[in-house]
């Protein structure tokens, strides 16, 4: 049922807030637009001039005060444009958005057209400017011409002004010329509609019809003021879940508004955005926006900037962009490109301008989007969106259903329009007449339209109007675009629901009330990120770990926490309700870490709801009507937008007889729903939180005045300092909470992943800090550019250090910088800067190095603008102080992250890693040599030359010092090297530990891969009296550590060699098991080696097999037995002297790698030598213990184990 609606109440429930006209002010004349960046070499007809807001109605509203300068700048970003009849005068449309300090937005829709200049003052001014330009240009050409002589120059200077201008007419008629005698001058004018919600199509149609009525030779049925008054004061916002029809000058216009359970309103055509960029680029752009990189859009068309920006932000549901958002940045606001905070900005690219001509201080974490050339330049190491391939495939299927190519390009339009859509306009008007909703004037208009349709059919309407077929086709395209929009948005909403369907389980509610939560906000964790990541698929972790650190996710979680004391925000309430509905119908209990990609199932249902609303309007607004205007007002003058009558537009008039149709209760409900959707829940607690989390005043960003710009950059500096304080605090809390975790044997966690994410965020912060106010840069990295300039300046002016301490700091800085430079073949400028930060952080010298970098004040003033953060002395010192706090914890970020790069460079480019190795013997009898693996010193291979009469040595330990990172590693040994002593080994593989500066043996911290373990010592052989239960427990623990190792994400796994061969590893645990109850000849203190027993057992098996007699043993001959014999013989045949311990270690490692160890243990237990070699109570003679150990080892068969080269020792099996 249809009902008439009006909006004569509060402005918050009106369809539009303001109607604005911008153009040339005939009273002030022409003022050059200095901010446009145009030179005087251009013809005046091609220059930009300042525009003015000529009129706007109403004067102001309660919730949204009118910002005249901002609206003028966004309505005409390039100022006034002049044209002549020789130029194209096509009208243009674009939109814009303005953000307010409370997070709400207002949308502007602008129809720009050219109007003939009638003012003599403007025409004369343009003529004068052109004559001056022609004389200057002609004089410059004459002076620069090689054929010109001094005589001709003198003669030209003697001519009168009239004669000198006589040749001006010779250039008239060419491009950019102007002759008032033969040319007609046109100037741009803009009419704008400001609305609280993005009603793109409705506003566009209204403004287009308004302009067509102005340019038509036939006067519109009513004065223009009637239609403007109607849209401002009498057309309400559609109720949620309903559609509304209101009337423009030439016909009805339909708009709709989603219901409570639907996605928020989003009318910007996503199909066009995907066609402009392609699916792959759009997904990459959305990934950049989700991770809050700096995004810069570039296009010649302002509306393309808005289409892409609004399209991307509407796909973020349920999250919201929290930072600077200006899809259209005019020239006076280009200083915002210096903003050291995440932003989403759009700039117009001038025709012919190249990418290199843009001076962008921030490029390390910048996503540059060239819309016109379908190009997206994403930052380095950008994480991949979870299940990106499947997502792209689903999006492509949606686009193909609507005839759009997934790779982008030309839009395929249908040949014919839908019959039922073709009859919508006239059919609905007829129904309005039957329902009595049309008055006398409206009936006359309807009759004229019907007669015109019958008379013209598909022929063109008069006065430049469109054919009815074209109108119907446009309406069909709008319906198609709306359906495509909601389907694409449902796909992304389904993705986020799949990724964050259980987010509520990880929200931490620790505060008793809102005030206490706000007061302790910085020191409170509201979301258990570690537990959340631990249940996610491994392929999602890289993206999710970065996304959980963004402001949009933090704001989302904060909203959930605050919902305990206040109403939930509309977007979060909608998302939660969708999750609850999905849980009711979802019976799949599949583990979230192994869940399969599921396509969205609500795309068609959502599209049908939109179609039903647009096909049949639920409500009809009051029709435009005559206003109380004086005689002579509102006179139609074709081609000129009339001077509007302020007395009838300044405020609403309740004079129409249908204006009282809407009931008081209905008006109250409408107002309540409008406020809820538009600005969220309006209560004191939520407002307190909203202003607490907003640091940048969005409304001030649009002020181009020098004072406002200075204040804005001051706020940027405060933002950087606050962000540094929060990041360093978060890094300290995260690191200190995990100090005791041994990464080699610790519990399965995502500590390393989170730590890498936080350090990546620190690198991004430093890049943005060094890019603020930068005016001279080399490459994409602002920090690395500064390092290069500093090094060059230091080389030119070598000055003595003030003290030995400062000299040492500078020496360490130079060593680090030069070493990173040697990695240049494998890293970009951004990568080199990150490597330098990682290395300085690991050496605990980051704050000192940056302080050294900032000592050259002359260089700083040369590189940076006065408002740069690095020139704010007080903030800079606090910034360095916060970074200094990171020295209280140990980081191995450089060793972990850049080891693979440097190792490859070591092979490919001969890069030498400087180590100093000291071998500490207990009893020196000969000389030994050591070889180490690059960077990650988890293992060290120690070899004996075996030369001299006494080629034997007892090694206590080996100390290794890395001169790049400053780390010292200790490799305990405590065993002999040499033939005829110990186990006769000439080489050993040692397990090392990282020693803290100044610490003792037990005060070390392990590197990223090896935990705090020592090499096996002689003490492990004194186990004959050990308890069997303790040994079995050690065996289970060693196997359990291996299982947990492989269940961790790959980037979180420790070092496998440590778990196999280190203290408490599988090899030593199995050795203890086999030594338990072993009979040995203790009279001569002969060492006991398990390898002796294994070797004899293999000989016994081979002998028994050859004789065909197993002496009554239960041992059965088969492949496991053959393989055991083969492996033992191959190890014995190796030419390397690895000793008996080394041989047993190699057998265990090969057996666990090839999934044979669990079969070999029962063979050894059943061998007839076991009864003679072991005591009766030995574990190997306990069938239950052997069976239990065999089952434990069998669980390791499901893992693919790769051994280090040092462990295999050249044995190829």
JSON list of C-alpha atoms in Angstrom, two decimals, residues 557-691:
[
{"chain": "A", "resi": 557, "resn": "UNK", "atom": "CA", "xyz": [36.46, -5.16, 18.89]},
{"chain": "A", "resi": 558, "resn": "UNK", "atom": "CA", "xyz": [36.10, -2.01, 21.00]},
{"chain": "A", "resi": 559, "resn": "UNK", "atom": "CA", "xyz": [32.52, -1.72, 19.80]},
{"chain": "A", "resi": 560, "resn": "UNK", "atom": "CA", "xyz": [31.87, -5.27, 20.97]},
{"chain": "A", "resi": 561, "resn": "UNK", "atom": "CA", "xyz": [33.35, -4.53, 24.40]},
{"chain": "A", "resi": 562, "resn": "UNK", "atom": "CA", "xyz": [31.34, -1.32, 24.77]},
{"chain": "A", "resi": 563, "resn": "UNK", "atom": "CA", "xyz": [28.14, -3.13, 23.82]},
{"chain": "A", "resi": 564, "resn": "UNK", "atom": "CA", "xyz": [28.07, -4.43, 27.40]},
{"chain": "A", "resi": 565, "resn": "UNK", "atom": "CA", "xyz": [27.16, -0.93, 28.57]},
{"chain": "A", "resi": 566, "resn": "UNK", "atom": "CA", "xyz": [25.66, 0.69, 25.47]},
{"chain": "A", "resi": 567, "resn": "UNK", "atom": "CA", "xyz": [23.74, -0.29, 22.36]},
{"chain": "A", "resi": 568, "resn": "UNK", "atom": "CA", "xyz": [25.77, -1.93, 19.66]},
{"chain": "A", "resi": 569, "resn": "UNK", "atom": "CA", "xyz": [26.71, 0.02, 16.57]},
{"chain": "A", "resi": 570, "resn": "UNK", "atom": "CA", "xyz": [24.40, -0.75, 13.63]},
{"chain": "A", "resi": 571, "resn": "UNK", "atom": "CA", "xyz": [27.05, -2.43, 11.48]},
{"chain": "A", "resi": 572, "resn": "UNK", "atom": "CA", "xyz": [28.21, -4.67, 14.31]},
{"chain": "A", "resi": 573, "resn": "UNK", "atom": "CA", "xyz": [24.67, -5.52, 15.29]},
{"chain": "A", "resi": 574, "resn": "UNK", "atom": "CA", "xyz": [23.92, -6.51, 11.69]},
{"chain": "A", "resi": 575, "resn": "UNK", "atom": "CA", "xyz": [27.07, -8.63, 11.46]},
{"chain": "A", "resi": 576, "resn": "UNK", "atom": "CA", "xyz": [26.35, -10.41, 14.74]},
{"chain": "A", "resi": 577, "resn": "UNK", "atom": "CA", "xyz": [22.78, -11.14, 13.72]},
{"chain": "A", "resi": 578, "resn": "UNK", "atom": "CA", "xyz": [24.02, -12.63, 10.45]},
{"chain": "A", "resi": 579, "resn": "UNK", "atom": "CA", "xyz": [26.47, -14.82, 12.33]},
{"chain": "A", "resi": 580, "resn": "UNK", "atom": "CA", "xyz": [23.71, -16.03, 14.66]},
{"chain": "A", "resi": 581, "resn": "UNK", "atom": "CA", "xyz": [21.49, -16.87, 11.71]},
{"chain": "A", "resi": 582, "resn": "UNK", "atom": "CA", "xyz": [24.28, -18.81, 10.00]},
{"chain": "A", "resi": 583, "resn": "UNK", "atom": "CA", "xyz": [24.95, -20.83, 13.17]},
{"chain": "A", "resi": 584, "resn": "UNK", "atom": "CA", "xyz": [21.33, -21.92, 13.27]},
{"chain": "A", "resi": 585, "resn": "UNK", "atom": "CA", "xyz": [21.48, -23.40, 9.79]},
{"chain": "A", "resi": 586, "resn": "UNK", "atom": "CA", "xyz": [25.12, -24.49, 9.76]},
{"chain": "A", "resi": 587, "resn": "UNK", "atom": "CA", "xyz": [25.48, -28.09, 10.95]},
{"chain": "A", "resi": 588, "resn": "UNK", "atom": "CA", "xyz": [29.03, -28.50, 9.65]},
{"chain": "A", "resi": 589, "resn": "UNK", "atom": "CA", "xyz": [31.40, -29.31, 12.53]},
{"chain": "A", "resi": 590, "resn": "UNK", "atom": "CA", "xyz": [34.53, -29.22, 10.39]},
{"chain": "A", "resi": 591, "resn": "UNK", "atom": "CA", "xyz": [37.68, -27.91, 12.06]},
{"chain": "A", "resi": 592, "resn": "UNK", "atom": "CA", "xyz": [38.18, -24.24, 11.21]},
{"chain": "A", "resi": 593, "resn": "UNK", "atom": "CA", "xyz": [41.83, -24.90, 10.37]},
{"chain": "A", "resi": 594, "resn": "UNK", "atom": "CA", "xyz": [40.85, -27.36, 7.65]},
{"chain": "A", "resi": 595, "resn": "UNK", "atom": "CA", "xyz": [37.57, -25.86, 6.45]},
{"chain": "A", "resi": 596, "resn": "UNK", "atom": "CA", "xyz": [36.90, -25.67, 2.74]},
{"chain": "A", "resi": 597, "resn": "UNK", "atom": "CA", "xyz": [35.93, -22.58, 0.80]},
{"chain": "A", "resi": 598, "resn": "UNK", "atom": "CA", "xyz": [32.16, -22.18, 0.66]},
{"chain": "A", "resi": 599, "resn": "UNK", "atom": "CA", "xyz": [30.48, -19.85, -1.77]},
{"chain": "A", "resi": 600, "resn": "UNK", "atom": "CA", "xyz": [27.98, -17.28, -0.63]},
{"chain": "A", "resi": 601, "resn": "UNK", "atom": "CA", "xyz": [24.42, -18.64, -0.66]},
{"chain": "A", "resi": 602, "resn": "UNK", "atom": "CA", "xyz": [22.51, -15.37, -0.18]},
{"chain": "A", "resi": 603, "resn": "UNK", "atom": "CA", "xyz": [23.46, -13.49, -3.37]},
{"chain": "A", "resi": 604, "resn": "UNK", "atom": "CA", "xyz": [20.27, -14.23, -5.28]},
{"chain": "A", "resi": 605, "resn": "UNK", "atom": "CA", "xyz": [18.00, -13.73, -2.30]},
{"chain": "A", "resi": 606, "resn": "UNK", "atom": "CA", "xyz": [19.48, -10.29, -1.56]},
{"chain": "A", "resi": 607, "resn": "UNK", "atom": "CA", "xyz": [19.22, -9.26, -5.22]},
{"chain": "A", "resi": 608, "resn": "UNK", "atom": "CA", "xyz": [15.53, -10.24, -5.32]},
{"chain": "A", "resi": 609, "resn": "UNK", "atom": "CA", "xyz": [14.77, -8.04, -2.32]},
{"chain": "A", "resi": 610, "resn": "UNK", "atom": "CA", "xyz": [16.38, -5.05, -4.05]},
{"chain": "A", "resi": 611, "resn": "UNK", "atom": "CA", "xyz": [14.50, -5.79, -7.27]},
{"chain": "A", "resi": 612, "resn": "UNK", "atom": "CA", "xyz": [11.12, -5.96, -5.53]},
{"chain": "A", "resi": 613, "resn": "UNK", "atom": "CA", "xyz": [11.66, -2.56, -3.94]},
{"chain": "A", "resi": 614, "resn": "UNK", "atom": "CA", "xyz": [12.78, -0.86, -7.13]},
{"chain": "A", "resi": 615, "resn": "UNK", "atom": "CA", "xyz": [10.09, -2.41, -9.31]},
{"chain": "A", "resi": 616, "resn": "UNK", "atom": "CA", "xyz": [7.23, -1.17, -7.15]},
{"chain": "A", "resi": 617, "resn": "UNK", "atom": "CA", "xyz": [7.67, 1.88, -4.96]},
{"chain": "A", "resi": 618, "resn": "UNK", "atom": "CA", "xyz": [6.30, 1.55, -1.43]},
{"chain": "A", "resi": 619, "resn": "UNK", "atom": "CA", "xyz": [5.81, 5.26, -0.78]},
{"chain": "A", "resi": 620, "resn": "UNK", "atom": "CA", "xyz": [5.34, 8.40, -2.81]},
{"chain": "A", "resi": 621, "resn": "UNK", "atom": "CA", "xyz": [6.55, 11.75, -1.60]},
{"chain": "A", "resi": 622, "resn": "UNK", "atom": "CA", "xyz": [4.59, 14.97, -1.95]},
{"chain": "A", "resi": 623, "resn": "UNK", "atom": "CA", "xyz": [4.68, 16.29, -5.50]},
{"chain": "A", "resi": 624, "resn": "UNK", "atom": "CA", "xyz": [6.30, 19.62, -6.31]},
{"chain": "A", "resi": 625, "resn": "UNK", "atom": "CA", "xyz": [3.78, 22.44, -6.16]},
{"chain": "A", "resi": 626, "resn": "UNK", "atom": "CA", "xyz": [3.50, 26.16, -6.57]},
{"chain": "A", "resi": 627, "resn": "UNK", "atom": "CA", "xyz": [5.09, 28.21, -3.84]},
{"chain": "A", "resi": 628, "resn": "UNK", "atom": "CA", "xyz": [4.05, 31.54, -2.41]},
{"chain": "A", "resi": 629, "resn": "UNK", "atom": "CA", "xyz": [6.11, 33.58, -4.87]},
{"chain": "A", "resi": 630, "resn": "UNK", "atom": "CA", "xyz": [5.61, 37.11, -6.05]},
{"chain": "A", "resi": 631, "resn": "UNK", "atom": "CA", "xyz": [4.46, 37.86, -9.57]},
{"chain": "A", "resi": 632, "resn": "UNK", "atom": "CA", "xyz": [7.40, 37.88, -11.96]},
{"chain": "A", "resi": 633, "resn": "UNK", "atom": "CA", "xyz": [9.56, 35.57, -9.90]},
{"chain": "A", "resi": 634, "resn": "UNK", "atom": "CA", "xyz": [10.69, 32.23, -11.31]},
{"chain": "A", "resi": 635, "resn": "UNK", "atom": "CA", "xyz": [10.74, 33.45, -14.92]},
{"chain": "A", "resi": 636, "resn": "UNK", "atom": "CA", "xyz": [12.26, 30.90, -17.34]},
{"chain": "A", "resi": 637, "resn": "UNK", "atom": "CA", "xyz": [15.27, 32.01, -19.41]},
{"chain": "A", "resi": 638, "resn": "UNK", "atom": "CA", "xyz": [16.55, 29.16, -21.62]},
{"chain": "A", "resi": 639, "resn": "UNK", "atom": "CA", "xyz": [20.20, 28.28, -21.16]},
{"chain": "A", "resi": 640, "resn": "UNK", "atom": "CA", "xyz": [20.67, 30.19, -17.89]},
{"chain": "A", "resi": 641, "resn": "UNK", "atom": "CA", "xyz": [20.25, 28.84, -14.41]},
{"chain": "A", "resi": 642, "resn": "UNK", "atom": "CA", "xyz": [17.88, 31.29, -12.75]},
{"chain": "A", "resi": 643, "resn": "UNK", "atom": "CA", "xyz": [18.63, 33.43, -9.78]},
{"chain": "A", "resi": 644, "resn": "UNK", "atom": "CA", "xyz": [16.79, 31.53, -7.07]},
{"chain": "A", "resi": 645, "resn": "UNK", "atom": "CA", "xyz": [14.36, 33.29, -4.80]},
{"chain": "A", "resi": 646, "resn": "UNK", "atom": "CA", "xyz": [15.79, 33.15, -1.30]},
{"chain": "A", "resi": 647, "resn": "UNK", "atom": "CA", "xyz": [12.53, 34.02, 0.45]},
{"chain": "A", "resi": 648, "resn": "UNK", "atom": "CA", "xyz": [10.87, 30.75, -0.57]},
{"chain": "A", "resi": 649, "resn": "UNK", "atom": "CA", "xyz": [13.91, 28.45, -0.26]},
{"chain": "A", "resi": 650, "resn": "UNK", "atom": "CA", "xyz": [15.44, 29.63, 2.98]},
{"chain": "A", "resi": 651, "resn": "UNK", "atom": "CA", "xyz": [13.00, 27.51, 5.01]},
{"chain": "A", "resi": 652, "resn": "UNK", "atom": "CA", "xyz": [10.29, 24.92, 4.50]},
{"chain": "A", "resi": 653, "resn": "UNK", "atom": "CA", "xyz": [6.69, 25.96, 3.77]},
{"chain": "A", "resi": 654, "resn": "UNK", "atom": "CA", "xyz": [3.87, 23.76, 4.94]},
{"chain": "A", "resi": 655, "resn": "UNK", "atom": "CA", "xyz": [1.36, 25.02, 2.40]},
{"chain": "A", "resi": 656, "resn": "UNK", "atom": "CA", "xyz": [0.66, 21.94, 0.32]},
{"chain": "A", "resi": 657, "resn": "UNK", "atom": "CA", "xyz": [-2.62, 20.17, 0.96]},
{"chain": "A", "resi": 658, "resn": "UNK", "atom": "CA", "xyz": [-0.95, 16.74, 0.96]},
{"chain": "A", "resi": 659, "resn": "UNK", "atom": "CA", "xyz": [1.81, 17.66, 3.40]},
{"chain": "A", "resi": 660, "resn": "UNK", "atom": "CA", "xyz": [-0.13, 16.44, 6.44]},
{"chain": "A", "resi": 661, "resn": "UNK", "atom": "CA", "xyz": [-0.70, 12.91, 5.21]},
{"chain": "A", "resi": 662, "resn": "UNK", "atom": "CA", "xyz": [2.08, 11.36, 7.18]},
{"chain": "A", "resi": 663, "resn": "UNK", "atom": "CA", "xyz": [1.00, 10.72, 10.75]},
{"chain": "A", "resi": 664, "resn": "UNK", "atom": "CA", "xyz": [2.83, 11.92, 13.80]},
{"chain": "A", "resi": 665, "resn": "UNK", "atom": "CA", "xyz": [3.73, 8.41, 14.85]},
{"chain": "A", "resi": 666, "resn": "UNK", "atom": "CA", "xyz": [5.04, 7.61, 11.40]},
{"chain": "A", "resi": 667, "resn": "UNK", "atom": "CA", "xyz": [7.18, 10.75, 11.41]},
{"chain": "A", "resi": 668, "resn": "UNK", "atom": "CA", "xyz": [8.59, 9.82, 14.80]},
{"chain": "A", "resi": 669, "resn": "UNK", "atom": "CA", "xyz": [9.47, 6.30, 13.67]},
{"chain": "A", "resi": 670, "resn": "UNK", "atom": "CA", "xyz": [11.08, 7.65, 10.53]},
{"chain": "A", "resi": 671, "resn": "UNK", "atom": "CA", "xyz": [13.18, 10.08, 12.47]},
{"chain": "A", "resi": 672, "resn": "UNK", "atom": "CA", "xyz": [14.27, 7.41, 14.93]},
{"chain": "A", "resi": 673, "resn": "UNK", "atom": "CA", "xyz": [15.32, 4.96, 12.22]},
{"chain": "A", "resi": 674, "resn": "UNK", "atom": "CA", "xyz": [17.16, 7.66, 10.33]},
{"chain": "A", "resi": 675, "resn": "UNK", "atom": "CA", "xyz": [19.23, 8.74, 13.28]},
{"chain": "A", "resi": 676, "resn": "UNK", "atom": "CA", "xyz": [20.04, 5.15, 14.15]},
{"chain": "A", "resi": 677, "resn": "UNK", "atom": "CA", "xyz": [21.36, 4.29, 10.71]},
{"chain": "A", "resi": 678, "resn": "UNK", "atom": "CA", "xyz": [23.08, 7.55, 9.96]},
{"chain": "A", "resi": 679, "resn": "UNK", "atom": "CA", "xyz": [24.95, 8.37, 13.11]},
{"chain": "A", "resi": 680, "resn": "UNK", "atom": "CA", "xyz": [24.72, 5.28, 15.26]},
{"chain": "A", "resi": 681, "resn": "UNK", "atom": "CA", "xyz": [23.36, 5.20, 18.77]},
{"chain": "A", "resi": 682, "resn": "UNK", "atom": "CA", "xyz": [23.37, 8.71, 20.14]},
{"chain": "A", "resi": 683, "resn": "UNK", "atom": "CA", "xyz": [24.20, 8.34, 23.80]},
{"chain": "A", "resi": 684, "resn": "UNK", "atom": "CA", "xyz": [26.75, 9.83, 26.12]},
{"chain": "A", "resi": 685, "resn": "UNK", "atom": "CA", "xyz": [28.82, 6.70, 26.60]},
{"chain": "A", "resi": 686, "resn": "UNK", "atom": "CA", "xyz": [29.27, 5.91, 22.92]},
{"chain": "A", "resi": 687, "resn": "UNK", "atom": "CA", "xyz": [30.05, 9.53, 22.12]},
{"chain": "A", "resi": 688, "resn": "UNK", "atom": "CA", "xyz": [32.69, 9.45, 24.85]},
{"chain": "A", "resi": 689, "resn": "UNK", "atom": "CA", "xyz": [34.32, 6.45, 23.24]},
{"chain": "A", "resi": 690, "resn": "UNK", "atom": "CA", "xyz": [34.01, 7.87, 19.73]},
{"chain": "A", "resi": 691, "resn": "UNK", "atom": "CA", "xyz": [35.86, 11.06, 20.55]}
]
